[in-house]
Amino acid sequence: MSTIVKKYGGTSVSSISKLKNIAQHILEDYQNDNSILVVLSAMGKTTDELITLANKSSKSPNPRDYDMLVSSGEQISASLLSIILNDIGVKAVAYTGWQAGIETDNEHSGARISCIHTKRIKADLSKKIVVIVAGFQGINSKEDITTLGRGGSDTTAVALASALKADECQIYTDVDGVYTTDPRICRKARKLDSVTYEEMLEMSGLGSKVLQLRSVEFASKYNVPLRVLHAHKDGAGTLIKKEEKKMEGALISGIAFTKDEAEIMVKGVKDQPGVAAKILGPIGDAKIEVDMIVQNVGSNGLADFTFTVRRNSLKNALQVIEKNKKIMRYDSVSSARNIVKVSLVGVGMRSHAGIASKMFKCLAKNKVNIRMISTSEIKISVVIDQKNLEIAVQALHNEFKLEKK
Ligand code: ADP
Ligand code: ASP
Ligand code: MG
């Protein structure tokens, strides 16, 4: 008998007929005598709609009640699936995050799971009851509901799989696996049979939203076997696993991109020690995440300091810079909202030189101007203008021969 955790994303549970279809799949596994725990996202765009309601109610909704509101979408889908399963003769029970024993820290809207009390769900599973858990949520030490950040149901599933020592954590979604790049932007994208935790960490961290970054961190830390599959089509999907030494890794496994970037240029700062700290200190204090950073030496001992932030933090970041003008001492500030980050990811990069220059040549050939570059052992990222996103992804996909064979 195997223990399997199955997570279904929003698009895959957007109607009663889809939920009924999923119930039939669960019935098959149930009849094969497996212990099954199901994690559900909210139906379709429910979470977006709840967020809109909160933002219409207040300019800055208080975090506690905001989380109580946005977590409610998952309660609907989880309870509906339980109703459907019981109706077709499968014993099932639906739980909210806290009923399932999921404890988190106190960070509303981006909480981290700190511990899972599995007694109740283990008791159900041992009685062959299908346990359905509302994803994306837990309870904090003040007994308030918290949510785990957008896409957080992936993390609920992986954390439960780890706590139950499940044989596999299956993430069902609207694509049939992890692709070399987002199949919605590059028709030639190829499905990968397997990908290493490390590569998936980079892909998720660099924008491939197919798995929430935290879920991959969790899976990699606790070695949870993770598989991405299509919710309504058959297929083996993509297995995410540890790197095997004997494997000759592909040079590049994928291309990730993020569209929600913004660039800030602080011009005419003193070119002397401490400048970066003076600018980034107040930005960090305001809890604004900074990604890429470049400092160009200008003339007369002055430099330009450029960095990127999430687009929805841009306004806040510009206000912080304006407020701290006396400390930062700059001439002027400008910003760009229409930029994106494109990244090549692959463990094979470790042992191959020349990938970066091949990437830059390919972009130049396609008249894509690079604004910023950053590299690590297994990735190269460039910031480019948003209008060039599709050209760049498709050209790189061709250049590195990632297309369908
Ligand atoms: P869910 O609602 O099931 O959680 P998401 O929308 O979060 O689904 O993630 C699935 C989407 O991720 C796909 O529809 C696809 O457009 C996008 N995606 C981005 N990069 C990739 C990739 N490399 N492979 C597969 N899908 C990707
Ligand atoms: N419903 C939440 C969201 O839309 C969590 C999830 O789907 O994983 O972000
Ligand atoms: Mg998702």
mmCIF file with all atom_site columns, C-alpha atoms in Angstrom, residues 250-377:
data_model
loop_
_atom_site.group_PDB
_atom_site.id
_atom_site.type_symbol
_atom_site.label_atom_id
_atom_site.label_alt_id
_atom_site.label_comp_id
_atom_site.label_asym_id
_atom_site.label_entity_id
_atom_site.label_seq_id
_atom_site.pdbx_PDB_ins_code
_atom_site.Cartn_x
_atom_site.Cartn_y
_atom_site.Cartn_z
_atom_site.occupancy
_atom_site.B_iso_or_equiv
_atom_site.pdbx_formal_charge
_atom_site.auth_seq_id
_atom_site.auth_comp_id
_atom_site.auth_asym_id
_atom_site.auth_atom_id
_atom_site.pdbx_PDB_model_num
ATOM 1   C CA . ALA A 1 250 ? 21.827 18.357 -20.309 1.00 0.00 ? 250 ALA A CA 1
ATOM 2   C CA . LEU A 1 251 ? 23.713 21.566 -20.899 1.00 0.00 ? 251 LEU A CA 1
ATOM 3   C CA . ILE A 1 252 ? 20.630 23.720 -20.499 1.00 0.00 ? 252 ILE A CA 1
ATOM 4   C CA . SER A 1 253 ? 17.437 22.293 -19.072 1.00 0.00 ? 253 SER A CA 1
ATOM 5   C CA . GLY A 1 254 ? 15.221 25.312 -19.378 1.00 0.00 ? 254 GLY A CA 1
ATOM 6   C CA . ILE A 1 255 ? 14.530 28.997 -19.812 1.00 0.00 ? 255 ILE A CA 1
ATOM 7   C CA . ALA A 1 256 ? 12.636 30.873 -17.115 1.00 0.00 ? 256 ALA A CA 1
ATOM 8   C CA . PHE A 1 257 ? 11.411 34.451 -17.129 1.00 0.00 ? 257 PHE A CA 1
ATOM 9   C CA . THR A 1 258 ? 9.694  36.948 -14.872 1.00 0.00 ? 258 THR A CA 1
ATOM 10  C CA . LYS A 1 259 ? 7.534  39.744 -16.141 1.00 0.00 ? 259 LYS A CA 1
ATOM 11  C CA . ASP A 1 260 ? 7.057  41.594 -12.881 1.00 0.00 ? 260 ASP A CA 1
ATOM 12  C CA . GLU A 1 261 ? 10.383 43.426 -12.746 1.00 0.00 ? 261 GLU A CA 1
ATOM 13  C CA . ALA A 1 262 ? 11.193 47.120 -12.474 1.00 0.00 ? 262 ALA A CA 1
ATOM 14  C CA . GLU A 1 263 ? 14.515 48.946 -12.641 1.00 0.00 ? 263 GLU A CA 1
ATOM 15  C CA . ILE A 1 264 ? 15.609 51.936 -10.586 1.00 0.00 ? 264 ILE A CA 1
ATOM 16  C CA . MET A 1 265 ? 18.591 54.115 -11.527 1.00 0.00 ? 265 MET A CA 1
ATOM 17  C CA . VAL A 1 266 ? 20.026 56.345 -8.840  1.00 0.00 ? 266 VAL A CA 1
ATOM 18  C CA . LYS A 1 267 ? 22.285 58.725 -10.774 1.00 0.00 ? 267 LYS A CA 1
ATOM 19  C CA . GLY A 1 268 ? 25.233 60.787 -9.643  1.00 0.00 ? 268 GLY A CA 1
ATOM 20  C CA . VAL A 1 269 ? 26.077 59.141 -6.312  1.00 0.00 ? 269 VAL A CA 1
ATOM 21  C CA . LYS A 1 270 ? 29.561 59.514 -4.796  1.00 0.00 ? 270 LYS A CA 1
ATOM 22  C CA . ASP A 1 271 ? 31.870 56.766 -6.069  1.00 0.00 ? 271 ASP A CA 1
ATOM 23  C CA . GLN A 1 272 ? 33.194 55.819 -2.645  1.00 0.00 ? 272 GLN A CA 1
ATOM 24  C CA . PRO A 1 273 ? 32.901 52.989 -0.092  1.00 0.00 ? 273 PRO A CA 1
ATOM 25  C CA . GLY A 1 274 ? 29.535 52.711 1.631   1.00 0.00 ? 274 GLY A CA 1
ATOM 26  C CA . VAL A 1 275 ? 27.362 54.000 -1.195  1.00 0.00 ? 275 VAL A CA 1
ATOM 27  C CA . ALA A 1 276 ? 25.627 50.681 -1.844  1.00 0.00 ? 276 ALA A CA 1
ATOM 28  C CA . ALA A 1 277 ? 24.814 50.298 1.837   1.00 0.00 ? 277 ALA A CA 1
ATOM 29  C CA . LYS A 1 278 ? 23.454 53.837 2.048   1.00 0.00 ? 278 LYS A CA 1
ATOM 30  C CA . ILE A 1 279 ? 21.046 53.194 -0.814  1.00 0.00 ? 279 ILE A CA 1
ATOM 31  C CA . LEU A 1 280 ? 20.099 49.596 -0.152  1.00 0.00 ? 280 LEU A CA 1
ATOM 32  C CA . GLY A 1 281 ? 19.917 49.953 3.661   1.00 0.00 ? 281 GLY A CA 1
ATOM 33  C CA . PRO A 1 282 ? 16.666 51.987 3.716   1.00 0.00 ? 282 PRO A CA 1
ATOM 34  C CA . ILE A 1 283 ? 15.290 49.857 0.861   1.00 0.00 ? 283 ILE A CA 1
ATOM 35  C CA . GLY A 1 284 ? 15.905 46.703 2.907   1.00 0.00 ? 284 GLY A CA 1
ATOM 36  C CA . ASP A 1 285 ? 14.452 48.331 6.036   1.00 0.00 ? 285 ASP A CA 1
ATOM 37  C CA . ALA A 1 286 ? 11.268 48.928 4.040   1.00 0.00 ? 286 ALA A CA 1
ATOM 38  C CA . LYS A 1 287 ? 11.219 45.145 3.346   1.00 0.00 ? 287 LYS A CA 1
ATOM 39  C CA . ILE A 1 288 ? 11.622 45.687 -0.398  1.00 0.00 ? 288 ILE A CA 1
ATOM 40  C CA . GLU A 1 289 ? 13.401 42.812 -2.101  1.00 0.00 ? 289 GLU A CA 1
ATOM 41  C CA . VAL A 1 290 ? 16.253 43.800 -4.403  1.00 0.00 ? 290 VAL A CA 1
ATOM 42  C CA . ASP A 1 291 ? 17.348 41.423 -7.126  1.00 0.00 ? 291 ASP A CA 1
ATOM 43  C CA . MET A 1 292 ? 20.053 42.536 -9.572  1.00 0.00 ? 292 MET A CA 1
ATOM 44  C CA . ILE A 1 293 ? 22.485 45.346 -8.806  1.00 0.00 ? 293 ILE A CA 1
ATOM 45  C CA . VAL A 1 294 ? 24.921 47.189 -11.085 1.00 0.00 ? 294 VAL A CA 1
ATOM 46  C CA . GLN A 1 295 ? 27.145 50.174 -10.363 1.00 0.00 ? 295 GLN A CA 1
ATOM 47  C CA . ASN A 1 296 ? 28.627 52.094 -13.304 1.00 0.00 ? 296 ASN A CA 1
ATOM 48  C CA . VAL A 1 297 ? 31.483 54.465 -12.710 1.00 0.00 ? 297 VAL A CA 1
ATOM 49  C CA . GLY A 1 298 ? 30.670 57.768 -14.331 1.00 0.00 ? 298 GLY A CA 1
ATOM 50  C CA . SER A 1 299 ? 32.866 60.849 -14.354 1.00 0.00 ? 299 SER A CA 1
ATOM 51  C CA . ASN A 1 300 ? 34.135 63.312 -11.709 1.00 0.00 ? 300 ASN A CA 1
ATOM 52  C CA . GLY A 1 301 ? 34.030 60.694 -8.955  1.00 0.00 ? 301 GLY A CA 1
ATOM 53  C CA . LEU A 1 302 ? 30.330 60.140 -9.447  1.00 0.00 ? 302 LEU A CA 1
ATOM 54  C CA . ALA A 1 303 ? 28.638 56.819 -10.249 1.00 0.00 ? 303 ALA A CA 1
ATOM 55  C CA . ASP A 1 304 ? 25.226 55.524 -11.273 1.00 0.00 ? 304 ASP A CA 1
ATOM 56  C CA . PHE A 1 305 ? 23.686 52.853 -9.083  1.00 0.00 ? 305 PHE A CA 1
ATOM 57  C CA . THR A 1 306 ? 21.062 50.646 -10.767 1.00 0.00 ? 306 THR A CA 1
ATOM 58  C CA . PHE A 1 307 ? 19.011 47.838 -9.265  1.00 0.00 ? 307 PHE A CA 1
ATOM 59  C CA . THR A 1 308 ? 15.822 45.856 -9.874  1.00 0.00 ? 308 THR A CA 1
ATOM 60  C CA . VAL A 1 309 ? 12.825 45.282 -7.607  1.00 0.00 ? 309 VAL A CA 1
ATOM 61  C CA . ARG A 1 310 ? 9.424  43.617 -8.048  1.00 0.00 ? 310 ARG A CA 1
ATOM 62  C CA . ARG A 1 311 ? 7.169  45.846 -10.128 1.00 0.00 ? 311 ARG A CA 1
ATOM 63  C CA . ASN A 1 312 ? 4.599  46.114 -7.350  1.00 0.00 ? 312 ASN A CA 1
ATOM 64  C CA . SER A 1 313 ? 7.308  47.449 -4.993  1.00 0.00 ? 313 SER A CA 1
ATOM 65  C CA . LEU A 1 314 ? 8.468  50.179 -7.410  1.00 0.00 ? 314 LEU A CA 1
ATOM 66  C CA . LYS A 1 315 ? 6.276  52.984 -6.071  1.00 0.00 ? 315 LYS A CA 1
ATOM 67  C CA . ASN A 1 316 ? 7.241  52.207 -2.506  1.00 0.00 ? 316 ASN A CA 1
ATOM 68  C CA . ALA A 1 317 ? 10.957 51.986 -3.396  1.00 0.00 ? 317 ALA A CA 1
ATOM 69  C CA . LEU A 1 318 ? 10.881 55.373 -5.168  1.00 0.00 ? 318 LEU A CA 1
ATOM 70  C CA . GLN A 1 319 ? 9.221  56.929 -2.120  1.00 0.00 ? 319 GLN A CA 1
ATOM 71  C CA . VAL A 1 320 ? 11.929 55.498 0.162   1.00 0.00 ? 320 VAL A CA 1
ATOM 72  C CA . ILE A 1 321 ? 14.656 56.907 -2.126  1.00 0.00 ? 321 ILE A CA 1
ATOM 73  C CA . GLU A 1 322 ? 13.000 60.325 -2.218  1.00 0.00 ? 322 GLU A CA 1
ATOM 74  C CA . LYS A 1 323 ? 12.596 60.340 1.571   1.00 0.00 ? 323 LYS A CA 1
ATOM 75  C CA . ASN A 1 324 ? 16.252 59.429 2.110   1.00 0.00 ? 324 ASN A CA 1
ATOM 76  C CA . LYS A 1 325 ? 17.742 61.850 -0.414  1.00 0.00 ? 325 LYS A CA 1
ATOM 77  C CA . LYS A 1 326 ? 19.878 63.569 2.241   1.00 0.00 ? 326 LYS A CA 1
ATOM 78  C CA . ILE A 1 327 ? 21.478 60.284 3.331   1.00 0.00 ? 327 ILE A CA 1
ATOM 79  C CA . MET A 1 328 ? 21.843 58.785 -0.154  1.00 0.00 ? 328 MET A CA 1
ATOM 80  C CA . ARG A 1 329 ? 23.088 62.021 -1.790  1.00 0.00 ? 329 ARG A CA 1
ATOM 81  C CA . TYR A 1 330 ? 22.328 61.572 -5.476  1.00 0.00 ? 330 TYR A CA 1
ATOM 82  C CA . ASP A 1 331 ? 21.625 63.867 -8.438  1.00 0.00 ? 331 ASP A CA 1
ATOM 83  C CA . SER A 1 332 ? 18.525 62.250 -9.866  1.00 0.00 ? 332 SER A CA 1
ATOM 84  C CA . VAL A 1 333 ? 16.475 59.082 -9.971  1.00 0.00 ? 333 VAL A CA 1
ATOM 85  C CA . SER A 1 334 ? 14.760 57.411 -12.884 1.00 0.00 ? 334 SER A CA 1
ATOM 86  C CA . SER A 1 335 ? 12.918 54.127 -13.256 1.00 0.00 ? 335 SER A CA 1
ATOM 87  C CA . ALA A 1 336 ? 11.707 51.661 -15.880 1.00 0.00 ? 336 ALA A CA 1
ATOM 88  C CA . ARG A 1 337 ? 8.651  49.438 -15.478 1.00 0.00 ? 337 ARG A CA 1
ATOM 89  C CA . ASN A 1 338 ? 8.771  47.756 -18.874 1.00 0.00 ? 338 ASN A CA 1
ATOM 90  C CA . ILE A 1 339 ? 11.580 45.293 -18.244 1.00 0.00 ? 339 ILE A CA 1
ATOM 91  C CA . VAL A 1 340 ? 11.727 41.531 -17.794 1.00 0.00 ? 340 VAL A CA 1
ATOM 92  C CA . LYS A 1 341 ? 14.296 38.988 -16.692 1.00 0.00 ? 341 LYS A CA 1
ATOM 93  C CA . VAL A 1 342 ? 15.149 35.967 -18.824 1.00 0.00 ? 342 VAL A CA 1
ATOM 94  C CA . SER A 1 343 ? 17.297 33.161 -17.411 1.00 0.00 ? 343 SER A CA 1
ATOM 95  C CA . LEU A 1 344 ? 19.010 30.069 -18.794 1.00 0.00 ? 344 LEU A CA 1
ATOM 96  C CA . VAL A 1 345 ? 19.127 27.221 -16.257 1.00 0.00 ? 345 VAL A CA 1
ATOM 97  C CA . GLY A 1 346 ? 21.104 23.975 -16.352 1.00 0.00 ? 346 GLY A CA 1
ATOM 98  C CA . VAL A 1 347 ? 23.355 21.921 -14.085 1.00 0.00 ? 347 VAL A CA 1
ATOM 99  C CA . GLY A 1 348 ? 25.397 21.086 -17.204 1.00 0.00 ? 348 GLY A CA 1
ATOM 100 C CA . MET A 1 349 ? 26.630 24.702 -17.179 1.00 0.00 ? 349 MET A CA 1
ATOM 101 C CA . ARG A 1 350 ? 28.992 23.845 -14.339 1.00 0.00 ? 350 ARG A CA 1
ATOM 102 C CA . SER A 1 351 ? 31.278 21.890 -16.604 1.00 0.00 ? 351 SER A CA 1
ATOM 103 C CA . HIS A 1 352 ? 30.920 23.905 -19.792 1.00 0.00 ? 352 HIS A CA 1
ATOM 104 C CA . ALA A 1 353 ? 32.455 27.258 -20.543 1.00 0.00 ? 353 ALA A CA 1
ATOM 105 C CA . GLY A 1 354 ? 31.152 29.628 -23.178 1.00 0.00 ? 354 GLY A CA 1
ATOM 106 C CA . ILE A 1 355 ? 27.425 29.409 -22.446 1.00 0.00 ? 355 ILE A CA 1
ATOM 107 C CA . ALA A 1 356 ? 27.235 33.070 -21.478 1.00 0.00 ? 356 ALA A CA 1
ATOM 108 C CA . SER A 1 357 ? 28.921 34.298 -24.632 1.00 0.00 ? 357 SER A CA 1
ATOM 109 C CA . LYS A 1 358 ? 26.707 32.049 -26.762 1.00 0.00 ? 358 LYS A CA 1
ATOM 110 C CA . MET A 1 359 ? 23.673 33.524 -25.010 1.00 0.00 ? 359 MET A CA 1
ATOM 111 C CA . PHE A 1 360 ? 24.820 37.123 -25.477 1.00 0.00 ? 360 PHE A CA 1
ATOM 112 C CA . LYS A 1 361 ? 25.700 36.551 -29.160 1.00 0.00 ? 361 LYS A CA 1
ATOM 113 C CA . CYS A 1 362 ? 22.287 35.026 -29.785 1.00 0.00 ? 362 CYS A CA 1
ATOM 114 C CA . LEU A 1 363 ? 20.542 38.009 -28.181 1.00 0.00 ? 363 LEU A CA 1
ATOM 115 C CA . ALA A 1 364 ? 22.702 40.468 -30.123 1.00 0.00 ? 364 ALA A CA 1
ATOM 116 C CA . LYS A 1 365 ? 21.928 38.669 -33.390 1.00 0.00 ? 365 LYS A CA 1
ATOM 117 C CA . ASN A 1 366 ? 18.244 39.143 -32.593 1.00 0.00 ? 366 ASN A CA 1
ATOM 118 C CA . LYS A 1 367 ? 18.769 42.831 -31.727 1.00 0.00 ? 367 LYS A CA 1
ATOM 119 C CA . VAL A 1 368 ? 17.849 42.310 -28.073 1.00 0.00 ? 368 VAL A CA 1
ATOM 120 C CA . ASN A 1 369 ? 19.648 44.807 -25.892 1.00 0.00 ? 369 ASN A CA 1
ATOM 121 C CA . ILE A 1 370 ? 20.864 43.522 -22.488 1.00 0.00 ? 370 ILE A CA 1
ATOM 122 C CA . ARG A 1 371 ? 20.408 45.994 -19.617 1.00 0.00 ? 371 ARG A CA 1
ATOM 123 C CA . MET A 1 372 ? 21.839 43.856 -16.791 1.00 0.00 ? 372 MET A CA 1
ATOM 124 C CA . ILE A 1 373 ? 23.456 40.456 -16.302 1.00 0.00 ? 373 ILE A CA 1
ATOM 125 C CA . SER A 1 374 ? 23.842 38.139 -13.341 1.00 0.00 ? 374 SER A CA 1
ATOM 126 C CA . THR A 1 375 ? 25.241 34.631 -13.184 1.00 0.00 ? 375 THR A CA 1
ATOM 127 C CA . SER A 1 376 ? 25.552 31.736 -10.764 1.00 0.00 ? 376 SER A CA 1
ATOM 128 C CA . GLU A 1 377 ? 26.910 28.218 -11.078 1.00 0.00 ? 377 GLU A CA 1
#
